[in-house]
Short mmCIF file of C-alpha atoms in Angstrom, two decimals:
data_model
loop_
_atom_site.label_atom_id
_atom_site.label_comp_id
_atom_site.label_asym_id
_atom_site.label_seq_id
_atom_site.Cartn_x
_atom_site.Cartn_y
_atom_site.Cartn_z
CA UNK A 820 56.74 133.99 97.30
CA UNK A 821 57.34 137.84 97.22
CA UNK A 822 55.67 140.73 98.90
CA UNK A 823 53.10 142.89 96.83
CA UNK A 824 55.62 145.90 97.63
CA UNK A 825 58.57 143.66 95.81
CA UNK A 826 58.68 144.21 91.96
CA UNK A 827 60.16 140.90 90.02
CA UNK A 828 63.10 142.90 88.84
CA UNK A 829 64.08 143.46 92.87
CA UNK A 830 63.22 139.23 93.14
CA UNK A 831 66.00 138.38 89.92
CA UNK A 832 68.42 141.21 91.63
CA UNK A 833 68.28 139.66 95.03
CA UNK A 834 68.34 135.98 93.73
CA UNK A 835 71.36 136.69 91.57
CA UNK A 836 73.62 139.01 93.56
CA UNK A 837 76.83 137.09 94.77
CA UNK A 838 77.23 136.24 98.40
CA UNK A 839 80.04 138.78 100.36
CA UNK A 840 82.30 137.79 103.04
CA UNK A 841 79.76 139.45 105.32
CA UNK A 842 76.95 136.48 104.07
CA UNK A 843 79.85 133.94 105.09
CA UNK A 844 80.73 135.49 108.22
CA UNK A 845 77.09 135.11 109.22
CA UNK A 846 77.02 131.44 108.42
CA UNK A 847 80.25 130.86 109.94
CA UNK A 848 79.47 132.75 112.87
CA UNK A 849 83.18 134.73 112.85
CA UNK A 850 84.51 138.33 111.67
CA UNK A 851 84.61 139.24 108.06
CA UNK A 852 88.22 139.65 108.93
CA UNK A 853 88.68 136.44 109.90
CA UNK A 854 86.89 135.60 106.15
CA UNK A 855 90.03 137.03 104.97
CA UNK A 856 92.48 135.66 106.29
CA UNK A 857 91.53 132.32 106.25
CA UNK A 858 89.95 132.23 102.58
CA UNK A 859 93.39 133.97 101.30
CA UNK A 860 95.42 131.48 103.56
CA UNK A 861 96.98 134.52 105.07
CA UNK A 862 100.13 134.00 106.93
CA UNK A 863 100.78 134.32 110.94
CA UNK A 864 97.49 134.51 112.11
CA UNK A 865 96.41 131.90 114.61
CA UNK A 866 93.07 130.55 113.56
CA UNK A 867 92.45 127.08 114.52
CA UNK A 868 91.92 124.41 112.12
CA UNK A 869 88.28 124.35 112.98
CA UNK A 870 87.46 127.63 112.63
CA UNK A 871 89.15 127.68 109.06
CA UNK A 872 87.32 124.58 108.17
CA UNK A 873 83.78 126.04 109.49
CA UNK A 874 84.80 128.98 107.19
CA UNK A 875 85.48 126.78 104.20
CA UNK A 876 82.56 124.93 104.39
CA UNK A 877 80.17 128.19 104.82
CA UNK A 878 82.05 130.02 101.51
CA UNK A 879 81.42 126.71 99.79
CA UNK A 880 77.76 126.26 100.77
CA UNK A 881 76.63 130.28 99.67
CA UNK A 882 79.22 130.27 96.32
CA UNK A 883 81.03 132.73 97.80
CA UNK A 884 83.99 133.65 95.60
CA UNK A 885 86.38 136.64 95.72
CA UNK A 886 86.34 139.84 93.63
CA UNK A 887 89.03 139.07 91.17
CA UNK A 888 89.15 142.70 90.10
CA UNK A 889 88.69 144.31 93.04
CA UNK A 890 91.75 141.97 94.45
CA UNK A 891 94.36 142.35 91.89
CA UNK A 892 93.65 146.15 91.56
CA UNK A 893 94.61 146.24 95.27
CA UNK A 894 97.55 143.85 94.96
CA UNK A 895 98.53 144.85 91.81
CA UNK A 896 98.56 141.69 90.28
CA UNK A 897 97.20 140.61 86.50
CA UNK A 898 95.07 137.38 88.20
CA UNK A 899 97.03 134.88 85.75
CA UNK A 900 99.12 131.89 86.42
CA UNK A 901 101.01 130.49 83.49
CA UNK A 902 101.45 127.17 82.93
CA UNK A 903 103.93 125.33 80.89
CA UNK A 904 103.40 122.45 78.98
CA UNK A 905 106.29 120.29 78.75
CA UNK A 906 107.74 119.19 75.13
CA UNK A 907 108.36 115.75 76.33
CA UNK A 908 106.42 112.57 76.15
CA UNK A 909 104.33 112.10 79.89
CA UNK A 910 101.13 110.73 78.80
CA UNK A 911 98.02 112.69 79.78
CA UNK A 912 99.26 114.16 82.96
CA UNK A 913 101.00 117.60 82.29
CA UNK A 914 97.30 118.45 80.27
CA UNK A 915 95.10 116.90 83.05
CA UNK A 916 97.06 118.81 85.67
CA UNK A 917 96.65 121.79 83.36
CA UNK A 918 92.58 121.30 82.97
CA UNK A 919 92.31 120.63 86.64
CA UNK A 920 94.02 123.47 87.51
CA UNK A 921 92.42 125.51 85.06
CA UNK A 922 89.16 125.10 87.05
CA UNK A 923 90.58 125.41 89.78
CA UNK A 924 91.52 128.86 89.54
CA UNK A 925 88.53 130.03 87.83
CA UNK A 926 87.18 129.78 91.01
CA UNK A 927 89.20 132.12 92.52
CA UNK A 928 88.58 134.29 89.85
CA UNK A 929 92.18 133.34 88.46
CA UNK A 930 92.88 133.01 84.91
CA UNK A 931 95.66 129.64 83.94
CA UNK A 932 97.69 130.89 80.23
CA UNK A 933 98.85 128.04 78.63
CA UNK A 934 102.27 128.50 77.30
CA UNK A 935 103.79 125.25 75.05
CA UNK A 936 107.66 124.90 75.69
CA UNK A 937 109.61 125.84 72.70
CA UNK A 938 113.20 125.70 71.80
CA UNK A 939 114.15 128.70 73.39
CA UNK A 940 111.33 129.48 75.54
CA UNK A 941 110.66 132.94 73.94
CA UNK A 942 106.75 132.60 74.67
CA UNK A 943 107.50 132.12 78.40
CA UNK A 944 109.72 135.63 77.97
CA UNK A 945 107.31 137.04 76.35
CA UNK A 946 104.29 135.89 78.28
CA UNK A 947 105.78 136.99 81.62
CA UNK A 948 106.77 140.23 80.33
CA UNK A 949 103.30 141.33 78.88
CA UNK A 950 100.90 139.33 80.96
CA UNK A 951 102.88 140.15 84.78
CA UNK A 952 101.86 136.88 85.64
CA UNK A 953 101.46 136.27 89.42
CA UNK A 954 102.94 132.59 89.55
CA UNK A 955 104.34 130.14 86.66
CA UNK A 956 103.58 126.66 87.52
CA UNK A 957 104.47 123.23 85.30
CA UNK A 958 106.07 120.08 85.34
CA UNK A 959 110.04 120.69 85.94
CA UNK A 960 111.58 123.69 86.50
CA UNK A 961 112.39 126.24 84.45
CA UNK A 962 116.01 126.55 82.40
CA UNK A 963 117.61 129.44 80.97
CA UNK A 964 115.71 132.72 79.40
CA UNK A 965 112.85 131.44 80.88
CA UNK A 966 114.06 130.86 84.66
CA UNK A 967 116.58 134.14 84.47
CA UNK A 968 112.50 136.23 83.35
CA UNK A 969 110.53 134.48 86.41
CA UNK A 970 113.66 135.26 88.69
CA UNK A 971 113.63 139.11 87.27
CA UNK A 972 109.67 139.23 87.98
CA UNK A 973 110.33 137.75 91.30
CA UNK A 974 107.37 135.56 91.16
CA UNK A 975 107.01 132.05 92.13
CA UNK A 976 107.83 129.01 89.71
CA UNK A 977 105.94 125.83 90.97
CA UNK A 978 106.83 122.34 89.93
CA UNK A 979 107.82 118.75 91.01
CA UNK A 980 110.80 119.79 92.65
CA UNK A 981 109.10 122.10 94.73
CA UNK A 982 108.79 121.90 98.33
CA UNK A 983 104.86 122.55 98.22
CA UNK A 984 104.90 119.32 96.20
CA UNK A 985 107.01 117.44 97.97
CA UNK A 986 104.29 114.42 97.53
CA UNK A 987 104.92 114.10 94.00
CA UNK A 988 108.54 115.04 94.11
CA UNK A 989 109.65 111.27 95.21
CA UNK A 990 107.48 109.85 91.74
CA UNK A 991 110.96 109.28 90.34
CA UNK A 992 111.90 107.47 92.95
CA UNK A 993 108.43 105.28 93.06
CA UNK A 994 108.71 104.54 89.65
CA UNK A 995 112.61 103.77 89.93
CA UNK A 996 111.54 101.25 93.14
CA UNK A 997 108.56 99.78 90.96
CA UNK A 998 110.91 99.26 87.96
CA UNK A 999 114.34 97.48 89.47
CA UNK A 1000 112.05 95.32 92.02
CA UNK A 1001 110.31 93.60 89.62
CA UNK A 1002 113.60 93.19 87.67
CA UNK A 1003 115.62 92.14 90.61
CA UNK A 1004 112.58 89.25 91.07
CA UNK A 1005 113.56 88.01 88.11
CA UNK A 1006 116.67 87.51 88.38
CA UNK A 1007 117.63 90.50 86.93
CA UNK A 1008 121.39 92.36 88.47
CA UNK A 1009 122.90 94.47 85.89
CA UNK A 1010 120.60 96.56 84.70
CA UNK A 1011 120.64 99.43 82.04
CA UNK A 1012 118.77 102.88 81.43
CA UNK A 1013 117.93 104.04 78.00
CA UNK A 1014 117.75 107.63 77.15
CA UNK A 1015 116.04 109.55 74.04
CA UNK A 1016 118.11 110.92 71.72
CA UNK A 1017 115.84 114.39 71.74
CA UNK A 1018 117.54 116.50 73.64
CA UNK A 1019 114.36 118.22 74.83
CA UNK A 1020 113.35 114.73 76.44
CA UNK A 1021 116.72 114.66 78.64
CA UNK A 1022 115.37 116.38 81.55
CA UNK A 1023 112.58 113.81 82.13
CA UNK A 1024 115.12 110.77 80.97
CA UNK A 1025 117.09 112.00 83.75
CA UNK A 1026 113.85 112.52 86.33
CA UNK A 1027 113.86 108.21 85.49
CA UNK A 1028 117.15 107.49 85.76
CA UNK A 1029 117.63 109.16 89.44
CA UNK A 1030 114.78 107.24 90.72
CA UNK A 1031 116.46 103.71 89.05
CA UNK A 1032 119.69 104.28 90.38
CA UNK A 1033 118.44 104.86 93.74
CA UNK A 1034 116.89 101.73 93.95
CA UNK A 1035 119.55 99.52 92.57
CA UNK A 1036 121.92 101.34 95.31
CA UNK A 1037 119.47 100.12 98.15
CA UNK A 1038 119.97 96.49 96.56
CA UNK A 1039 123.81 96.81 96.01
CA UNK A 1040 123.40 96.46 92.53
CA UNK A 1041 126.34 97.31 90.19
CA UNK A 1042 125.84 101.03 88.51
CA UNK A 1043 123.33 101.07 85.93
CA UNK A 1044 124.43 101.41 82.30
CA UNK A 1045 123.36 104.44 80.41
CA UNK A 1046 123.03 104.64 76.53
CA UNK A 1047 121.41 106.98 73.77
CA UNK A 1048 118.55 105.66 71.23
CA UNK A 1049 118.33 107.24 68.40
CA UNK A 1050 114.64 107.87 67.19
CA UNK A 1051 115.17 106.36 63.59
CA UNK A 1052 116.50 103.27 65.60
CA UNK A 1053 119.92 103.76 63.89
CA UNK A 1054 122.84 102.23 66.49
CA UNK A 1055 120.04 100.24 68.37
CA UNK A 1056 121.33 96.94 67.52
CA UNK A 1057 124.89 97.85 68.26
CA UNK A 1058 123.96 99.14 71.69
CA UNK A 1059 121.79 96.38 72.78
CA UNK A 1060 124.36 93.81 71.70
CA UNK A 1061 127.49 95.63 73.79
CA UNK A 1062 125.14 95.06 76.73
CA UNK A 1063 124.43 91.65 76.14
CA UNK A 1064 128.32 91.24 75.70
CA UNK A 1065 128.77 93.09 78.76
CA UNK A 1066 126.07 91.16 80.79
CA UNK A 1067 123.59 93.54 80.80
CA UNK A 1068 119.95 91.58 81.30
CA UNK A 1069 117.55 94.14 81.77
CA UNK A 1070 116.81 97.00 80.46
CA UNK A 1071 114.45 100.59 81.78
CA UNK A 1072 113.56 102.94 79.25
CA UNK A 1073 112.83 106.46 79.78
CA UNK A 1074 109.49 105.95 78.31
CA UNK A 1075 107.84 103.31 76.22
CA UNK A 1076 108.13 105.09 72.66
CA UNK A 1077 112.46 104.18 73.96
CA UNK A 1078 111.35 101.08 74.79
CA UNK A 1079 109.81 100.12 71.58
CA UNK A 1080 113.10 101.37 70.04
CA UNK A 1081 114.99 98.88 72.22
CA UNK A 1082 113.00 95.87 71.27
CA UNK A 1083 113.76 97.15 67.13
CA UNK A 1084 117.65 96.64 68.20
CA UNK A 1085 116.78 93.55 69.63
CA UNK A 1086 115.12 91.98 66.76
CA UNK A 1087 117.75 93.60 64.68
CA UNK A 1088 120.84 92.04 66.11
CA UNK A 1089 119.27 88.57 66.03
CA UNK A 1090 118.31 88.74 70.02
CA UNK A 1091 115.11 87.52 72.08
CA UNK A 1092 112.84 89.63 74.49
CA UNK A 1093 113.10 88.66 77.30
CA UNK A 1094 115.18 85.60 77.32
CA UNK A 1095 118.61 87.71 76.14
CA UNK A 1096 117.22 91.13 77.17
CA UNK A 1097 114.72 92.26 79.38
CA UNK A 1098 112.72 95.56 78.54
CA UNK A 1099 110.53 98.08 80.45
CA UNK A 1100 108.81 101.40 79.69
CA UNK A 1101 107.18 104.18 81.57
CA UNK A 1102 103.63 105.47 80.60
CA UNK A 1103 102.01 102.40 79.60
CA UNK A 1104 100.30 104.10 76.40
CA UNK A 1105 97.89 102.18 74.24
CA UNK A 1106 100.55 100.26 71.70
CA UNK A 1107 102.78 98.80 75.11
CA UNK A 1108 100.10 96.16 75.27
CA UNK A 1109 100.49 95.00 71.31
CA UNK A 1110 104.29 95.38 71.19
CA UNK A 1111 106.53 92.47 69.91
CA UNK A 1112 106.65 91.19 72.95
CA UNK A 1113 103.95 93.05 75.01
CA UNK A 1114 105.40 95.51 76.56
CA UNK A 1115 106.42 95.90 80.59
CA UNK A 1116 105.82 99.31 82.08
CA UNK A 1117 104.47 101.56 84.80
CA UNK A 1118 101.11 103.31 84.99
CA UNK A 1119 100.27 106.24 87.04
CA UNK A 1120 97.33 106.56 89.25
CA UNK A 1121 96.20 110.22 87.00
CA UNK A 1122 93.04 111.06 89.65
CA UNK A 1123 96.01 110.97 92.54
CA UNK A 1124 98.46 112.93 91.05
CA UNK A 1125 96.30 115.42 89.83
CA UNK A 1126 94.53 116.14 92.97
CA UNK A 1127 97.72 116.14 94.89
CA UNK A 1128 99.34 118.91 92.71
CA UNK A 1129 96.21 120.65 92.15
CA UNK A 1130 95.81 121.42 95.92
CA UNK A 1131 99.26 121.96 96.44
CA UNK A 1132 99.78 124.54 93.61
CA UNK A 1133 96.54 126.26 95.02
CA UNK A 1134 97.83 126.17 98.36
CA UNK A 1135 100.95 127.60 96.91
CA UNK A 1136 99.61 130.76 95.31
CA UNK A 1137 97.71 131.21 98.29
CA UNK A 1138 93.99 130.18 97.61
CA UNK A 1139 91.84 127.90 99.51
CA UNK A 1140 92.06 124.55 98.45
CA UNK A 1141 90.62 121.59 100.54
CA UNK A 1142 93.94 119.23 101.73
CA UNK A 1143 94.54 115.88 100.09
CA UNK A 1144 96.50 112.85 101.32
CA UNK A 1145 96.72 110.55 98.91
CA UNK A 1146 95.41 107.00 99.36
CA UNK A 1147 98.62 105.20 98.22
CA UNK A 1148 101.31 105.00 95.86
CA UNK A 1149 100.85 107.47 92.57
CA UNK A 1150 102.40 104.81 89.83
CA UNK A 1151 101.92 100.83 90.18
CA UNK A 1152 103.52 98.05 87.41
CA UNK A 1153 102.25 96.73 84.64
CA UNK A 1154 103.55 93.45 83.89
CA UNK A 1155 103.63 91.69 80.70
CA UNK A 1156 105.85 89.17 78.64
CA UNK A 1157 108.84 91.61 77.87
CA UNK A 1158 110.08 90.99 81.07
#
C-alpha cells in the first residue's frame, strides 16, 4: 500500500534503490565502519568472527553490494581480474573455475577477462598493460613475458601453488597417492610416468609426476621411469617394449589422451593390457570407458574443487566470500580392466 501523498514514480524509486552500508549496519546492529572493514576483509582490525558473520548474513539478506565505480575510482583500480586459461588438457575444470568465478565477482561489482594462453603469452602482456588489471588468477603460475608483466604491475598472480590455495595445492599429490596405491595392490613395483610430447602440456605432466613419485617414495618403490609419447604414436611401441624389457609393469599417464597413446604401443609391439603392461590416465573423459581395454583413471570431485578455489581466490583479492572446508578428498579412482 502507499500513502495518497506518495506518487508511483516515488513507490518504483524507493523499491528499486540499492541497499547502502548504512541499511546493513541497521540490520546488523554495528557501525557503517565496521561494514567496511569486514565486507572488504580489511586487514588488522579485531572484529570477532561473529560479528563478521552477523554482517555477512545482513549484506546478503538486503543485496547489498559495493559501488564498483565509486571503489576503484578511490583505489585506483580498473575492477578486472584476468584469468588464464591453460593450453593443456584438464577436463572441465580450468572453465568451471573460470564461470564460477566469473559470478563470483560480478557480485562484487568485479569484472573476470578471459585471456587463452598462447605461445608467447603476448595477450597476457598486452591485457595487463591496457586493462591495469587488479589480480591475474589461473591454473599454474605464470612463466616468462607474462610473469616478468604481473611482477612489473606488482599485482597478485593466484594459482595452485599459492598459499591461499593451499587446499588444492596437494591435488598432485592426491592423485599421485590414488594412482601408485591401486597399482602397488596389484602387484605392481616398478612403475613408469608418461609425458606428452607438447611441450605446452609439460608443466601439468610434471604437476602428475611430483605427486607419483611422492607416493612411490613413501612405499620404497624404485624411481619411476619417465618417457616421451609422441602424439602421432610414432616410438610408442619402442618405448613400451624397453619397459617391459626393463621390468616395468605399470604404467601413469599424464592424462588419458597419453594413455590411449600407450595402449597404441602396446598393441603395436605385440603386448597385452594389463597382463604385460598396466595403464592409467588422469581425467577420466568420455572415450576412457570404451578404450581397448577400458581405461583406468582418476576423476575429480568438480563441485569441490571449484568451490574451494572460488572462495579462496575471493578471499585472496580481498572480497567476502563465505569459507569452505571441503567434505573429503577432491579426486577418487576409477577402476577398470586396464589395470
Amino acid at each position: 500500500m502507499t500513502s495518497d501523498s506518495e506518487t508511483r514514480a516515488e513507490v518504483r524509486a524507493r523499491r528499486s534503490a540499492r541497499p547502502t552500508k548504512a541499511d546493513v549496519a541497521r540490520l546488523a546492529n554495528v557501525s557503517t565502519a565496521t561494514v567496511s572493514y569486514v565486507l572488504n576483509n580489511v586487514a588488522g582490525q579485531t572484529i570477532s568472527a561473529q560479528t563478521q558473520a552477523v554482517v555477512r548474513e545482513a549484506a546478503r539478506q538486503l543485496g547489498y553490494r559495493p559501488n564498483l565505480a565509486a571503489r576503484n575510482l578511490a583505489i585506483g583500480g580498473s575492477g578486472i581480474v584476468l584469468y588464464i586459461v591453460p593450453r593443456m588438457a584438464m577436463g572441465e575444470l580450468a572453465m568451471e573455475v573460470g564461470s564460477r568465478l566469473t559470478t563470483a565477482l560480478a557480485q562484487q561489482g568485479i569484472v573476470l577477462s578471459l585471456q587463452f594462453e598462447t605461445e608467447d603469452a603476448s595477450n597476457v602482456v598486452d591485457a595487463i598493460s591496457n586493462l591495469n588489471p587488479i589480480a591475474v588468477a589461473g591454473t599454474f603460475p605464470l612463466r616468462g613475458s607474462a610473469l616478468a608483466a604481473v611482477e612489473a604491475a606488482g599485482i597478485p598472480q593466484i594459482h595452485l601453488g599459492s598459499n591461499n590455495l593451499r587446499a588444492l595445492a596437494a591435488l598432485d599429490l592426491t592423485v599421485g597417492e590414488l594412482r601408485v596405491a591401486h597399482l602397488e595392490e596389484r602387484g605392481h613395483r616398478r612403475l613408469a610416468f608418461a609425458y606428452s610430447d607438447d611441450k605446452k602440456l609439460r608443466p601439468l605432466g610434471e604437476y602428475w609426476l611430483r605427486g607419483m613419485r611422492a607416493a612411490a617414495r613413501v612405499r620404497n618403490l624404485p624411481d619411476v621411469e619417465v618417457a616421451t609419447f609422441a602424439t602421432d604414436g610414432s616410438g610408442a611401441a619402442e618405448t613400451v617394449s624397453r619397459w617391459v624389457d626393463e621390468g616395468v609393469t605399470a604404467v601413469c599417464a599424464q592424462s588419458d589422451e597419453v594413455a590411449f597413446v600407450v595402449l597404441h604401443g602396446i598393441r603395436r609391439a605385440g603386448l597385452r593390457c594389463p597382463e604385460d603392461l598396466a595403464v592409467m590416465g588422469v581425467d577420466t573423459i568420455a572415450l576412457a570407458a570404451v578404450s581397448d581395454p577400458p581405461l583406468t583413471s582418476i576423476a575429480f570431485h568438480a563441485t569441490e574443487i571449484v568451490d574451494v578455489a572460488v572462495s579462496a581466490m575471493m578471499t585472496t583479492l580481498g572480497y567476502p566470500s563465505k569459507s569452505v572446508t571441503p567434505d573429503g578428498d577432491f579426486a577418487h579412482l576409477v577402476p577398470r580392466d586396464s589395470t
